[in-house]
Each structure stands twice: as structure tokens, then as C-alpha cells.
Amino acid sequence: MENDFIDYNNGIPEGETLTKVSGMYKDWFLDYASYVILERAIPDISDGLKPVQRRILHSMKELDDGRYNKVANIVGHTMQYHPHGDASIAYSIVQIGQKNLLIDVQGNWGNIFTGDRAAASRYIEARLSKFAIEVVFSPKITDWQVSYDGRKKEPINLPIKFPLLLTQGAEGIAVGLSTKVLPHNFNELISASISYLKGRNTKVYPDFLTGGIIDVQNYNDGIRGGKIRVRARISKLNKNTLIISEIPFNTNTTTIIDSILKANEKGKIKIKKIEDNTSSKVEILVHLPTGVSLDKMIDALYAFTSCEISISPMGCIIINSKPNFIGISDMLRISTDSTVSILKKELEYKLNEFKEKWHFSSLERMFIENKIYRLIENEETWEGVISSIENGLKPHISKLNREITQDDLMKLTEIRIKRISRFDINKAKEKIKELEVEISNINRNIKNLIEYAIEYFLKLKKDYGELYPRKTEIRIFDDVDAKKVVVRNLKLFVNREEGFVGTSMRKDEYVCDCSDIDDIIAFTRTGKMKVFKVDGKVFIDKNILHVAVFKKKDDRTIYNLVYRDGKKGISYIKRFPVSGITRDRLYDLTQGKNESEIVYFSANSNGEAEIISVVLRNTSKIKKTKWDLDFADLQIKGRKAKGNIVTKNNILRIELKQKGFSTLKPRKIWFDPTVLRMNIDDRGVLLGDFRGDDKLLLIEDNGLTKVTSPDLNYHFESKPLVIEKWSINRPVTVIYYDLNKRKYFIKRCLVENLNKAYNVIPENCNLFFLTTIARPVLEIEFSVSKGKSLPNIIINAEEFISIKGFKAIGNQLSTKKIKKIKVIEELEYKEQDLSPLEDLKVDNLEVIEDDKKQITLDL
């Protein structure tokens, strides 16, 4: 134990010594760390580039002749500036080329969707893009430094006139810190820069080449500590197949497929097979077994695979040779200010050039127009020639903007006789005036620098914006409850008499399927209840009455029971739900007396209330030994409630007389257009009160119609045209354009429940207008044709056309081009006014006055 003694005064174990590092070792690590941070891993805010990227672009500019160069040649040329291996240079070139902004590529440059690598650098070619040539380089205002071996000059920073760092993004790991700046959309960054120059703030959010969907609620301006969630785009191909068409950033089809297969092996999801048809676009087909819900499987893929990932940005960049942690807004502000500064320098340099041209053009005109060149004919010395020219110009120098220098005089002597003989005074004056106009324009741009910068950004957007549309959709995500979507891959068993529940008890009674992340609820005859994690074998208590998978926060599952308080006590009846509990705690549903017992129990998933018959033991003192009790007469209370008295006498048995109906209020369902999901949490638009058999009407903007149960797991790929509670006798009014006949048609039809989606308009037609208002009066506005405008017409849809089947073509409405249709009046709707088709079964006559939707489509 003596060797383990530590002297806490100096922190060194007894018997050991501390040797301090000195000399070269003292500084080497700090020098190395600084070099890696500044010269390799972290981009500079000035141009948004790492040193290797900057040197690659500089080398490509030196090699640029408009034609493609072998990447191997570019790598070799770059090695004159970059003191590292060729592999890192080639890797960086491929990374830049795959972002499709600065480099035009030719050959096999790999695939960002599949993760396939690019071909060897000797096989692929590259050249600078037009955008790079226009935006990245301006040698005359570039600051230069000597390369690492002293043989060449390289730019300290490239004068990039664009927020390149935010467009391409950046990742790097240095010593003690790292950076992860996510890429953003080209057009949105330009718009944000313009807004900043106008004194307004605009937020920008990431945009990835791989597409997908992102939730940016916690992006926090890209500052460390923020987070975004990225999802693959998954849609339904057919009733047994899902298609993944876009994938999250920093993933590829290989990692996605591997994660799906791994989740399948673990039993979290259940798939039949998976196909990867990805080439220039992502296409992963996930085939599901018959009977598997597509909507739940989509949620399961998000919950258990790489189809959903979280990304934490880290905005670390170099500012004035020091690493700094800043947000996206500050990066954009600094970049925009830098662009304005560079534009000013370019204007000032250009202004000086034009002033010099004007100065010499004016000198040349004076020299020739006043025939000063004749003064040098008799001069025998060089000094005399210069002196005679200088003296000849003196009467005219007041017209110049600066003094005449020796260089000016030297240039005048270099003018050839041929030029003097052909000198045209009018052309000279015209040239000087053109230069003066240019100088004036440049001065105006310098004076109005912000407006000039805005025009510059708008030009970039006009020239290149169409090439870079947003690919990643921004949407708020609903959290996926893994317990609701996980595949029930285990079987649950119970030994009621001995009181054991588990998944390994295969010889005992089968209860249900479950998963390894489920909770289980169990009730015993002695009035005990327990919720516990699923396991191989768990002891609850002897004489188990009921076992099931427990749903947290479930207030619609109601338990009905009758219990005896003590050995010969009073019997009570009560109803209660079980929502919040502590796992593995044994709860008592009786009053806690010894030998209490549950004499009747039922679990009802939708709050059903049955009628029971109570039979007492026959004694001479009891006149009435049997009567009925209806659980619907009881209020639903908490599990701790005592309950109502049934009898003080001994109960012989309780019989189920009649199954009950739900006593719960209809469930209110909302649709949240932000997350494109239905919910019961009062978010979004109220769709109505839904009972067990009520249906939901969905109509897409292409006329595709479906009647379905209001499943909260349903996935909407886009906001539907109509989403409301379905009424079998309420017609829809549809106006569509027939592309073959070039006419507009109107029809009114009832929406049928066919258990499948169908279209309310014929093939090769475009839906123009649709409303679920039962008796609409419509105003139709026509487009101007051949300079003539047609008056609006008003029609009562009910009088114009009768209700027909959804397959009917309808009546012709117009051959003129319609501009707009709107509902101007809603006639009173009474269910009996409408006669359903004979082939439809009327089983639900319901009027929902509040559920009125109308859609107007403008041409």
C-alpha cells in the first residue's frame, strides 16, 4: 500500500519524479498544432478555402487555356505550392469537383450517392468553371507570398467575391478542435447577402446535393451546440414496396442499405428484400412482406436505420490567423463585407487604369496636334530631345489631371512616324470622351458601392442561379415513437398460476407478439398491477388475470373491474385507465386489505362498457340474488379510486350479459400542415370528431381520391388538396381540362369508399378546380383572348349538373380559357336534398357544417 500513497501537495506518487519538457520538445507540439490548424484543416474566412484548395485553384488558373487538363497534371503542378503528398491533392480536387461549382469535370469522378470512388487521376480531367473564372480570380488586387521552397509566388488569399465557404461547406479535424460548416443553397446565400446589404437580416439553412428532408428547429445558426435532423425521402411505390429516392447528407446507398439489413437482422423491422438501382439518381427499393403497414415501416426506417441522422455543426474558421467559433450569419456578414471590399479594390484599380489611359491619350493628342514632335528634329542629344518635348507641352499641361513624368516623355518618343501621319483628331477626341464616360461610371459605382454590389450579386443569380435549385426540403419532423413502429419479433408467454411472464417460456400460454423494447402490463387476482420491461422470465405475483403490451400515455384503454375488499368484505366496481406509472413498481388496485380479490376484470381498448350480471350465493336472508350492472353508468376515474359499492354479500359469480360500446368521447383529430402528419395534440387544423367507424377523405391535387381510416401513422408526401371527415352523401364538384378535346368539363359525384385510391377525373386531364361544398354557386372568370375579355359567368352547380358516379365524364363547361373559379355562395345543405346513387349503401348520414374546403387554381 505504500507504493499507492499519493502526496496531494504536488500530485506526484511517492517514489516517482516529474521531468519537465524543455528545449525543442517544449515548442514542437505547439508549432505542430498551429501548423495543422492554420495550414491544413481549417478554412480561412477571407476566401473560405483551406490552403490545399487555394493552391489547387491557383494552379488550375495558371494551366487554364480553356481546355481540360489531366488531374494528374494538375496534381503535379500544385505540388510546386503544396508541401505534402500527391494523394491529398488528388483527394481535394475530387471533393471540389463533386460539388459541381468551381470545376468542370470529365470522366468518372465517383458517385456521391453510392460512395463509389473517382477513377485514378491519370484518367479524369478538369478545368475551371465559368463561375470560378468570373468570381475567384483577380490577380491585380491579389496579395502574394513566396511558396514553401522560395521558387514561386502563391496567393495569400484568393479574392473570391462570393460566400464560397457557406456554399461548399467545410469539414476538418485539427489538433484540439474541428470544423463542420454545412453547405447552403447558392441562390439563398445571394438573396441573404443582398438582404444584408439592404440592412435586413435573412436566415439561411443547409442544402445538400443528396437532397433529403431536414428539420432545422435547433440549427442555432450553425453555432456549436446546434443540431439538425436529416431524413431520407421515402415514398410508397405500391402496396408492398417503399422507394428511397433521396438520402441524408454524409451517407450513401451502401451505408443506408447496411443499416436497413442490420435493423432487419435485429428484428426491429421486417423486410422481404432490398434492391439498389442507384445510378445518377438514388433508387433503393425496399420490398415488404404481405400485411406490413407501409406507413409504420416508413417511421420504423427513420427510427432504427440511417434513413434519419443528426448532424451537429461546428462553425470554426480562421480569422486574422486565429481560429474562431462563429455562426452562419456572421460568416455571411464577413463574406459579404469582403466581397464589397474586393469590388471596391477592383473598381479603384480599374479607375486608375482608365485615368492613365486618358492621361496618355491626352498627351498624345497634344504632342501630335500641336506638332511638338517637330521640335526634336534639330536636337542632337537625348537630353535635348526630352527637354524640347517637355518645354513644348508646358503651355498645355493645365488640361491634364497630373504632372508629366519622365515615363510619359519616354512613351511619347516611342510613337512611330506612321502613327503620327495617320493621326485622326476626331477619333482621338472620341476615344478621350469614351474614357471620360468610363471614368465617370466607375466613380459613380464607387460612390454607390452598395448598389453596385447588389447589382453584382443579382447578375450572379441570373447567370448561374438556375443551375443550383434547392434540393433539400425544409420541414418540421414529428418525433417517431420507436415502440409504436418496431416489429413485434418476440412472443410473450404467461404462467398464470405461478405468476411468471416472459419471452422464453415457450411451454406456457401464448399471450401476444411483442418487441424487446416494449413494456408489459400485468394484473393479478389479488388486485395487484405491475408494468415492467419485457424479458425472458419475470415474476409478478401468483394468479395472473391479464397481460398485455403497455402503451404509455394511453387514456383510451379502460379497465373495468369488480373487487372484494378483504376476505368477506364489501364488493366494489370501478373503471379506470393506466397512463403514468413507475416501472417495476407493484401497485394495489384494491384498498389494500389481506385476501382482497378481483372477481371480474376486462380490458377495453376503446373504452367499451359492457353489461354484467351479478349472482349472489343463495341464502334465506337475501331476496334478490341476481341483477344487472352497466359499466356505462360509472364514471371513469383514477386507478386509486375506491369505486362504487356493488353488494355487501358474497358474490357467487359474475357473468357477461352484453358486450358494450365505447363510452369515450369521439376522438378529435387535427392535421398539422407543417409536419404533414395527423395528431390528437391540438396542432394544426381540426378535421373533426372521429368515432371508431368514421373515415377520412383525402384528395390530392391531381384528383387522386381515397377514403381511409384516420391512422395517425399515415405519411403524406405533400399537403393534400382536401383532407376532411368523409360523409357518404356529400358530393364533390370538379372542373377539369381535357387535354385531347381542349375543353373544360364539370361534374358532381359522390366519393365512394373503395378501399383503394382512384381518380375523380379521366385520364389525360388536368384538375382545375375542386370543392367539397355540397351546393356551391360558382363565378367563372375567363382569360383575355386576342385582346378581348369575356364577361364572368355565374352558375349554380346543382342546377347545372346532377350527381353522377365518379367515373362519369360530366358536362361540357367551356371551350374558352378559364383564368379563375371561385365560390361566391354556399346554398343551405340538407342531407335529404341529395339522393345517393342506387348502388351506394347509405350507412352514415352525417352533416359537418364546419368542414368546408375550396381550392381555386389559377392558370
Short mmCIF file of C-alpha atoms in Angstrom, two decimals, residues 429-805:
data_model
loop_
_atom_site.label_atom_id
_atom_site.label_comp_id
_atom_site.label_asym_id
_atom_site.label_seq_id
_atom_site.Cartn_x
_atom_site.Cartn_y
_atom_site.Cartn_z
CA LYS A 429 -11.33 63.20 -79.20
CA GLU A 430 -13.95 60.43 -79.40
CA LYS A 431 -11.64 57.99 -77.62
CA ILE A 432 -10.95 60.51 -74.85
CA LYS A 433 -14.68 61.10 -74.41
CA GLU A 434 -15.27 57.34 -74.11
CA LEU A 435 -12.60 57.14 -71.46
CA GLU A 436 -14.20 60.05 -69.60
CA VAL A 437 -17.57 58.25 -69.67
CA GLU A 438 -15.94 55.10 -68.28
CA ILE A 439 -14.21 57.10 -65.55
CA SER A 440 -17.49 58.77 -64.68
CA ASN A 441 -19.28 55.41 -64.46
CA ILE A 442 -16.58 53.95 -62.25
CA ASN A 443 -16.66 56.97 -59.95
CA ARG A 444 -20.42 56.64 -59.72
CA ASN A 445 -20.11 52.93 -58.82
CA ILE A 446 -17.54 53.69 -56.14
CA LYS A 447 -19.76 56.39 -54.74
CA ASN A 448 -22.74 53.97 -54.75
CA LEU A 449 -20.77 50.88 -53.80
CA ILE A 450 -23.60 49.03 -52.02
CA GLU A 451 -25.94 49.37 -55.00
CA TYR A 452 -23.12 48.21 -57.28
CA ALA A 453 -22.53 45.15 -55.06
CA ILE A 454 -26.23 44.33 -55.10
CA GLU A 455 -26.26 44.50 -58.91
CA TYR A 456 -23.22 42.23 -58.96
CA PHE A 457 -24.97 39.62 -56.79
CA LEU A 458 -28.14 39.83 -58.89
CA LYS A 459 -26.10 39.21 -62.03
CA LEU A 460 -24.55 36.10 -60.46
CA LYS A 461 -28.00 34.85 -59.55
CA LYS A 462 -29.29 35.49 -63.07
CA ASP A 463 -26.32 33.82 -64.77
CA TYR A 464 -25.91 30.76 -62.54
CA GLY A 465 -28.93 30.53 -60.21
CA GLU A 466 -30.91 28.11 -62.38
CA LEU A 467 -28.12 25.55 -62.04
CA TYR A 468 -28.48 25.37 -58.25
CA PRO A 469 -32.11 24.91 -57.13
CA ARG A 470 -32.75 23.88 -53.54
CA LYS A 471 -32.55 20.10 -53.28
CA THR A 472 -33.21 19.57 -49.57
CA GLU A 473 -36.73 20.20 -48.33
CA ILE A 474 -37.10 22.06 -45.02
CA ARG A 475 -39.79 20.58 -42.80
CA ILE A 476 -40.52 20.17 -39.11
CA PHE A 477 -40.42 16.50 -38.08
CA ASP A 478 -42.78 14.66 -35.81
CA ASP A 479 -40.87 12.53 -33.31
CA VAL A 480 -41.15 8.84 -34.09
CA ASP A 481 -42.15 6.66 -31.14
CA ALA A 482 -39.97 3.60 -31.63
CA LYS A 483 -42.30 1.42 -29.54
CA LYS A 484 -45.18 2.11 -31.92
CA VAL A 485 -43.33 1.20 -35.10
CA VAL A 486 -40.97 -1.57 -34.02
CA VAL A 487 -41.73 -5.02 -35.41
CA ARG A 488 -43.16 -7.41 -32.83
CA ASN A 489 -40.48 -10.03 -33.33
CA LEU A 490 -40.86 -11.81 -29.96
CA LYS A 491 -43.64 -13.91 -28.48
CA LEU A 492 -44.89 -13.24 -24.96
CA PHE A 493 -45.95 -16.12 -22.68
CA VAL A 494 -47.54 -16.32 -19.24
CA ASN A 495 -47.81 -18.89 -16.46
CA ARG A 496 -50.88 -17.50 -14.71
CA GLU A 497 -50.89 -19.80 -11.71
CA GLU A 498 -47.21 -19.41 -10.79
CA GLY A 499 -47.10 -15.72 -11.74
CA PHE A 500 -44.36 -15.63 -14.41
CA VAL A 501 -44.34 -13.62 -17.66
CA GLY A 502 -41.64 -13.67 -20.35
CA THR A 503 -40.48 -14.45 -23.87
CA SER A 504 -38.51 -17.61 -23.11
CA MET A 505 -41.40 -19.58 -21.56
CA ARG A 506 -42.38 -21.38 -24.75
CA LYS A 507 -44.18 -24.23 -23.00
CA ASP A 508 -46.61 -21.86 -21.28
CA GLU A 509 -49.65 -19.91 -22.52
CA TYR A 510 -49.05 -17.61 -25.50
CA VAL A 511 -50.25 -14.02 -24.94
CA CYS A 512 -49.22 -11.85 -27.91
CA ASP A 513 -46.32 -10.71 -30.05
CA CYS A 514 -44.02 -8.04 -28.63
CA SER A 515 -40.62 -6.43 -29.19
CA ASP A 516 -37.54 -6.21 -27.00
CA ILE A 517 -38.18 -2.50 -26.30
CA ASP A 518 -41.79 -2.91 -25.17
CA ASP A 519 -43.19 -2.53 -21.68
CA ILE A 520 -45.64 -5.15 -20.38
CA ILE A 521 -48.58 -4.58 -18.02
CA ALA A 522 -49.94 -7.38 -15.82
CA PHE A 523 -52.89 -7.66 -13.38
CA THR A 524 -53.28 -10.35 -10.70
CA ARG A 525 -56.34 -11.79 -8.98
CA THR A 526 -55.24 -10.24 -5.68
CA GLY A 527 -55.67 -6.75 -7.18
CA LYS A 528 -52.03 -6.04 -7.95
CA MET A 529 -50.75 -4.32 -11.11
CA LYS A 530 -47.21 -4.01 -12.46
CA VAL A 531 -45.54 -2.54 -15.56
CA PHE A 532 -42.14 -3.94 -16.45
CA LYS A 533 -39.64 -4.24 -19.29
CA VAL A 534 -40.04 -7.29 -21.48
CA ASP A 535 -37.59 -10.03 -20.54
CA GLY A 536 -37.07 -13.76 -20.74
CA LYS A 537 -38.84 -14.55 -17.46
CA VAL A 538 -40.20 -12.10 -14.87
CA PHE A 539 -42.09 -12.92 -11.65
CA ILE A 540 -45.14 -10.73 -11.00
CA ASP A 541 -47.43 -12.41 -8.47
CA LYS A 542 -49.40 -15.62 -8.43
CA ASN A 543 -52.73 -15.93 -10.22
CA ILE A 544 -52.27 -13.50 -13.11
CA LEU A 545 -55.53 -12.30 -14.68
CA HIS A 546 -54.40 -10.17 -17.61
CA VAL A 547 -51.16 -9.49 -19.54
CA ALA A 548 -50.67 -7.12 -22.49
CA VAL A 549 -48.21 -4.73 -24.12
CA PHE A 550 -48.39 -1.43 -22.23
CA LYS A 551 -48.94 1.82 -24.15
CA LYS A 552 -47.62 4.85 -22.34
CA LYS A 553 -49.98 7.84 -22.04
CA ASP A 554 -52.84 5.71 -23.36
CA ASP A 555 -56.05 7.20 -21.94
CA ARG A 556 -58.42 5.30 -24.25
CA THR A 557 -57.76 1.81 -22.87
CA ILE A 558 -60.17 1.48 -19.94
CA TYR A 559 -60.08 -1.31 -17.36
CA ASN A 560 -63.39 -2.43 -15.84
CA LEU A 561 -63.25 -4.45 -12.63
CA VAL A 562 -65.19 -5.63 -9.61
CA TYR A 563 -63.18 -6.48 -6.48
CA ARG A 564 -63.91 -7.74 -2.97
CA ASP A 565 -62.35 -5.71 -0.16
CA GLY A 566 -60.81 -8.28 2.18
CA LYS A 567 -61.82 -11.90 2.76
CA LYS A 568 -65.53 -11.23 3.44
CA GLY A 569 -65.71 -7.53 2.76
CA ILE A 570 -67.78 -5.32 0.56
CA SER A 571 -67.53 -5.67 -3.22
CA TYR A 572 -66.81 -2.55 -5.30
CA ILE A 573 -66.97 -1.71 -9.01
CA LYS A 574 -64.84 0.86 -10.84
CA ARG A 575 -63.42 1.94 -14.22
CA PHE A 576 -60.00 3.48 -14.76
CA PRO A 577 -57.20 4.00 -17.29
CA VAL A 578 -53.48 3.44 -16.64
CA SER A 579 -51.22 6.15 -18.00
CA GLY A 580 -48.27 7.42 -15.97
CA ILE A 581 -46.64 4.81 -13.73
CA THR A 582 -43.25 3.86 -12.31
CA ARG A 583 -41.78 0.82 -13.98
CA ASP A 584 -41.29 -2.35 -11.85
CA ARG A 585 -43.41 -0.98 -9.01
CA LEU A 586 -46.26 -3.18 -7.70
CA TYR A 587 -49.49 -1.16 -7.47
CA ASP A 588 -52.56 -2.20 -5.44
CA LEU A 589 -55.89 -1.57 -7.16
CA THR A 590 -57.92 -2.53 -4.06
CA GLN A 591 -57.95 -0.87 -0.65
CA GLY A 592 -55.03 -3.00 0.48
CA LYS A 593 -56.71 -5.42 2.87
CA ASN A 594 -55.48 -9.00 3.12
CA GLU A 595 -57.19 -11.57 0.90
CA SER A 596 -58.79 -8.90 -1.30
CA GLU A 597 -59.70 -10.36 -4.68
CA ILE A 598 -60.77 -9.26 -8.16
CA VAL A 599 -63.99 -11.08 -9.05
CA TYR A 600 -64.46 -9.54 -12.52
CA PHE A 601 -61.99 -7.90 -14.93
CA SER A 602 -61.98 -6.66 -18.53
CA ALA A 603 -59.59 -4.53 -20.61
CA ASN A 604 -61.22 -2.37 -23.29
CA SER A 605 -59.07 -0.74 -25.96
CA ASN A 606 -61.64 1.94 -26.84
CA GLY A 607 -63.37 2.45 -23.53
CA GLU A 608 -66.16 -0.08 -24.10
CA ALA A 609 -68.63 -0.53 -21.24
CA GLU A 610 -70.27 -3.96 -21.04
CA ILE A 611 -73.30 -5.10 -19.04
CA ILE A 612 -72.69 -7.80 -16.42
CA SER A 613 -74.97 -9.99 -14.29
CA VAL A 614 -74.09 -10.30 -10.60
CA VAL A 615 -75.13 -13.61 -8.96
CA LEU A 616 -75.05 -13.88 -5.13
CA ARG A 617 -74.83 -17.01 -3.01
CA ASN A 618 -78.35 -18.17 -2.19
CA THR A 619 -79.24 -17.64 1.47
CA SER A 620 -82.53 -17.27 3.27
CA LYS A 621 -81.80 -13.67 4.18
CA ILE A 622 -81.35 -12.48 0.60
CA LYS A 623 -84.44 -11.86 -1.51
CA LYS A 624 -82.72 -10.74 -4.71
CA THR A 625 -79.78 -12.89 -5.76
CA LYS A 626 -79.24 -11.67 -9.34
CA TRP A 627 -79.25 -8.29 -11.07
CA ASP A 628 -77.52 -6.46 -13.92
CA LEU A 629 -74.90 -3.73 -13.81
CA ASP A 630 -73.94 -1.48 -16.73
CA PHE A 631 -70.39 -0.15 -16.63
CA ALA A 632 -71.60 2.77 -18.78
CA ASP A 633 -73.35 4.14 -15.66
CA LEU A 634 -69.98 4.58 -13.92
CA GLN A 635 -67.62 7.49 -14.28
CA ILE A 636 -64.08 6.79 -15.37
CA LYS A 637 -61.75 7.70 -12.51
CA GLY A 638 -58.15 7.08 -11.50
CA ARG A 639 -56.78 3.68 -10.56
CA LYS A 640 -56.60 4.75 -6.88
CA ALA A 641 -60.37 5.37 -6.70
CA LYS A 642 -62.29 3.26 -4.19
CA GLY A 643 -65.19 2.59 -6.58
CA ASN A 644 -68.94 2.18 -6.06
CA ILE A 645 -70.46 -0.45 -3.81
CA VAL A 646 -71.89 -3.48 -5.61
CA THR A 647 -73.01 -5.55 -2.62
CA LYS A 648 -72.11 -6.38 0.97
CA ASN A 649 -72.97 -10.03 0.42
CA ASN A 650 -70.88 -12.83 -1.01
CA ILE A 651 -70.82 -12.96 -4.79
CA LEU A 652 -71.13 -16.42 -6.32
CA ARG A 653 -70.17 -15.38 -9.84
CA ILE A 654 -70.36 -12.54 -12.36
CA GLU A 655 -71.49 -13.22 -15.92
CA LEU A 656 -71.06 -11.12 -19.08
CA LYS A 657 -74.55 -10.33 -20.27
CA GLN A 658 -73.88 -7.98 -23.17
CA LYS A 659 -70.81 -6.54 -24.86
CA GLY A 660 -70.66 -2.79 -24.67
CA PHE A 661 -69.98 0.19 -26.86
CA SER A 662 -67.39 2.88 -26.36
CA THR A 663 -68.36 5.44 -23.74
CA LEU A 664 -65.47 7.73 -24.60
CA LYS A 665 -65.97 10.97 -26.44
CA PRO A 666 -65.21 10.89 -30.16
CA ARG A 667 -61.52 11.47 -30.72
CA LYS A 668 -60.63 14.91 -32.09
CA ILE A 669 -58.05 14.68 -34.85
CA TRP A 670 -56.01 17.55 -36.24
CA PHE A 671 -53.83 17.84 -39.34
CA ASP A 672 -50.57 19.74 -38.94
CA PRO A 673 -49.60 21.12 -42.39
CA THR A 674 -46.12 21.96 -41.10
CA VAL A 675 -45.07 18.38 -40.38
CA LEU A 676 -47.67 16.81 -42.74
CA ARG A 677 -48.98 14.48 -40.03
CA MET A 678 -52.26 13.93 -38.22
CA ASN A 679 -52.30 14.20 -34.43
CA ILE A 680 -54.51 14.34 -31.35
CA ASP A 681 -52.44 17.08 -29.69
CA ASP A 682 -54.41 20.12 -30.86
CA ARG A 683 -51.81 21.07 -33.52
CA GLY A 684 -52.87 22.42 -36.88
CA VAL A 685 -56.36 22.26 -38.47
CA LEU A 686 -59.17 20.38 -36.73
CA LEU A 687 -60.51 17.65 -39.02
CA GLY A 688 -63.41 16.70 -36.75
CA ASP A 689 -64.55 14.23 -34.10
CA PHE A 690 -63.93 10.64 -35.13
CA ARG A 691 -65.59 7.53 -33.74
CA GLY A 692 -64.41 4.01 -34.46
CA ASP A 693 -66.04 3.63 -37.90
CA ASP A 694 -65.57 7.18 -39.16
CA LYS A 695 -63.46 7.67 -42.29
CA LEU A 696 -61.18 10.34 -43.67
CA LEU A 697 -61.43 11.83 -47.17
CA LEU A 698 -58.13 12.59 -48.95
CA ILE A 699 -57.90 14.21 -52.40
CA GLU A 700 -54.55 15.06 -54.00
CA ASP A 701 -54.01 17.99 -56.36
CA ASN A 702 -54.01 15.60 -59.34
CA GLY A 703 -57.51 14.31 -58.46
CA LEU A 704 -56.38 11.09 -56.77
CA THR A 705 -59.01 10.31 -54.14
CA LYS A 706 -59.01 7.95 -51.19
CA VAL A 707 -61.29 7.16 -48.26
CA THR A 708 -59.34 5.73 -45.35
CA SER A 709 -59.31 5.29 -41.59
CA PRO A 710 -57.72 8.23 -39.74
CA ASP A 711 -54.45 6.44 -38.93
CA LEU A 712 -52.09 8.80 -37.08
CA ASN A 713 -49.13 6.98 -38.66
CA TYR A 714 -50.24 7.92 -42.19
CA HIS A 715 -47.44 9.54 -44.22
CA PHE A 716 -48.29 12.44 -46.51
CA GLU A 717 -45.73 13.13 -49.23
CA SER A 718 -47.24 16.59 -49.77
CA LYS A 719 -50.13 18.63 -48.44
CA PRO A 720 -53.37 17.15 -49.82
CA LEU A 721 -55.83 19.29 -51.72
CA VAL A 722 -58.64 18.07 -49.45
CA ILE A 723 -58.38 16.41 -46.05
CA GLU A 724 -61.59 16.20 -44.03
CA LYS A 725 -64.05 13.84 -42.40
CA TRP A 726 -65.83 11.78 -45.05
CA SER A 727 -69.59 11.91 -45.47
CA ILE A 728 -71.05 9.38 -47.88
CA ASN A 729 -73.82 11.68 -49.16
CA ARG A 730 -71.83 14.87 -49.65
CA PRO A 731 -70.87 15.35 -53.32
CA VAL A 732 -67.73 16.99 -54.66
CA THR A 733 -67.82 19.47 -57.54
CA VAL A 734 -64.96 19.04 -60.01
CA ILE A 735 -63.89 21.14 -63.01
CA TYR A 736 -61.12 19.74 -65.19
CA TYR A 737 -59.47 20.43 -68.56
CA ASP A 738 -59.43 17.69 -71.18
CA LEU A 739 -56.06 17.89 -72.98
CA ASN A 740 -57.34 15.94 -76.02
CA LYS A 741 -60.63 17.77 -76.54
CA ARG A 742 -59.25 21.10 -75.29
CA LYS A 743 -62.40 21.77 -73.32
CA TYR A 744 -63.37 22.31 -69.71
CA PHE A 745 -65.81 19.86 -68.10
CA ILE A 746 -67.76 19.99 -64.85
CA LYS A 747 -69.03 17.04 -62.84
CA ARG A 748 -70.57 16.37 -59.44
CA CYS A 749 -70.11 12.97 -57.87
CA LEU A 750 -70.23 11.16 -54.56
CA VAL A 751 -66.97 9.90 -53.14
CA GLU A 752 -67.11 6.13 -52.75
CA ASN A 753 -65.25 4.02 -50.21
CA LEU A 754 -63.49 1.53 -52.49
CA ASN A 755 -60.64 0.62 -50.09
CA LYS A 756 -58.22 1.90 -52.72
CA ALA A 757 -57.23 5.19 -54.34
CA TYR A 758 -58.92 6.26 -57.57
CA ASN A 759 -59.06 9.41 -59.68
CA VAL A 760 -62.17 11.61 -59.93
CA ILE A 761 -61.07 12.94 -63.35
CA PRO A 762 -60.48 10.95 -66.57
CA GLU A 763 -57.04 10.16 -67.94
CA ASN A 764 -55.09 12.81 -69.84
CA CYS A 765 -56.90 15.59 -68.00
CA ASN A 766 -55.75 18.29 -65.59
CA LEU A 767 -57.68 19.09 -62.42
CA PHE A 768 -58.55 22.80 -62.43
CA PHE A 769 -60.99 23.25 -59.55
CA LEU A 770 -62.46 21.10 -56.79
CA THR A 771 -64.66 21.84 -53.81
CA THR A 772 -66.42 19.67 -51.22
CA ILE A 773 -69.06 22.33 -50.56
CA ALA A 774 -72.31 20.46 -51.17
CA ARG A 775 -74.23 23.16 -53.08
CA PRO A 776 -71.83 25.77 -54.42
CA VAL A 777 -72.57 28.78 -56.61
CA LEU A 778 -69.52 29.45 -58.79
CA GLU A 779 -68.19 32.54 -60.53
CA ILE A 780 -66.02 31.80 -63.57
CA GLU A 781 -63.52 34.35 -64.84
CA PHE A 782 -62.07 33.92 -68.34
CA SER A 783 -58.62 34.86 -69.61
CA VAL A 784 -58.19 37.64 -72.16
CA SER A 785 -58.16 36.15 -75.67
CA LYS A 786 -56.92 38.05 -78.74
CA GLY A 787 -57.20 41.32 -76.88
CA LYS A 788 -60.84 40.68 -75.96
CA SER A 789 -62.10 39.98 -72.47
CA LEU A 790 -65.18 37.86 -71.82
CA PRO A 791 -67.64 38.66 -69.03
CA ASN A 792 -67.67 36.48 -65.93
CA ILE A 793 -70.43 33.89 -65.68
CA ILE A 794 -72.17 32.57 -62.57
CA ILE A 795 -73.54 29.03 -62.36
CA ASN A 796 -75.38 27.06 -59.71
CA ALA A 797 -73.53 23.75 -59.81
CA GLU A 798 -76.56 21.83 -58.51
CA GLU A 799 -78.78 23.16 -61.31
CA PHE A 800 -76.10 22.88 -63.97
CA ILE A 801 -75.43 19.16 -63.49
CA SER A 802 -76.87 16.33 -61.43
CA ILE A 803 -74.91 13.97 -59.21
CA LYS A 804 -73.28 11.12 -61.14
CA GLY A 805 -70.77 8.36 -60.49
#
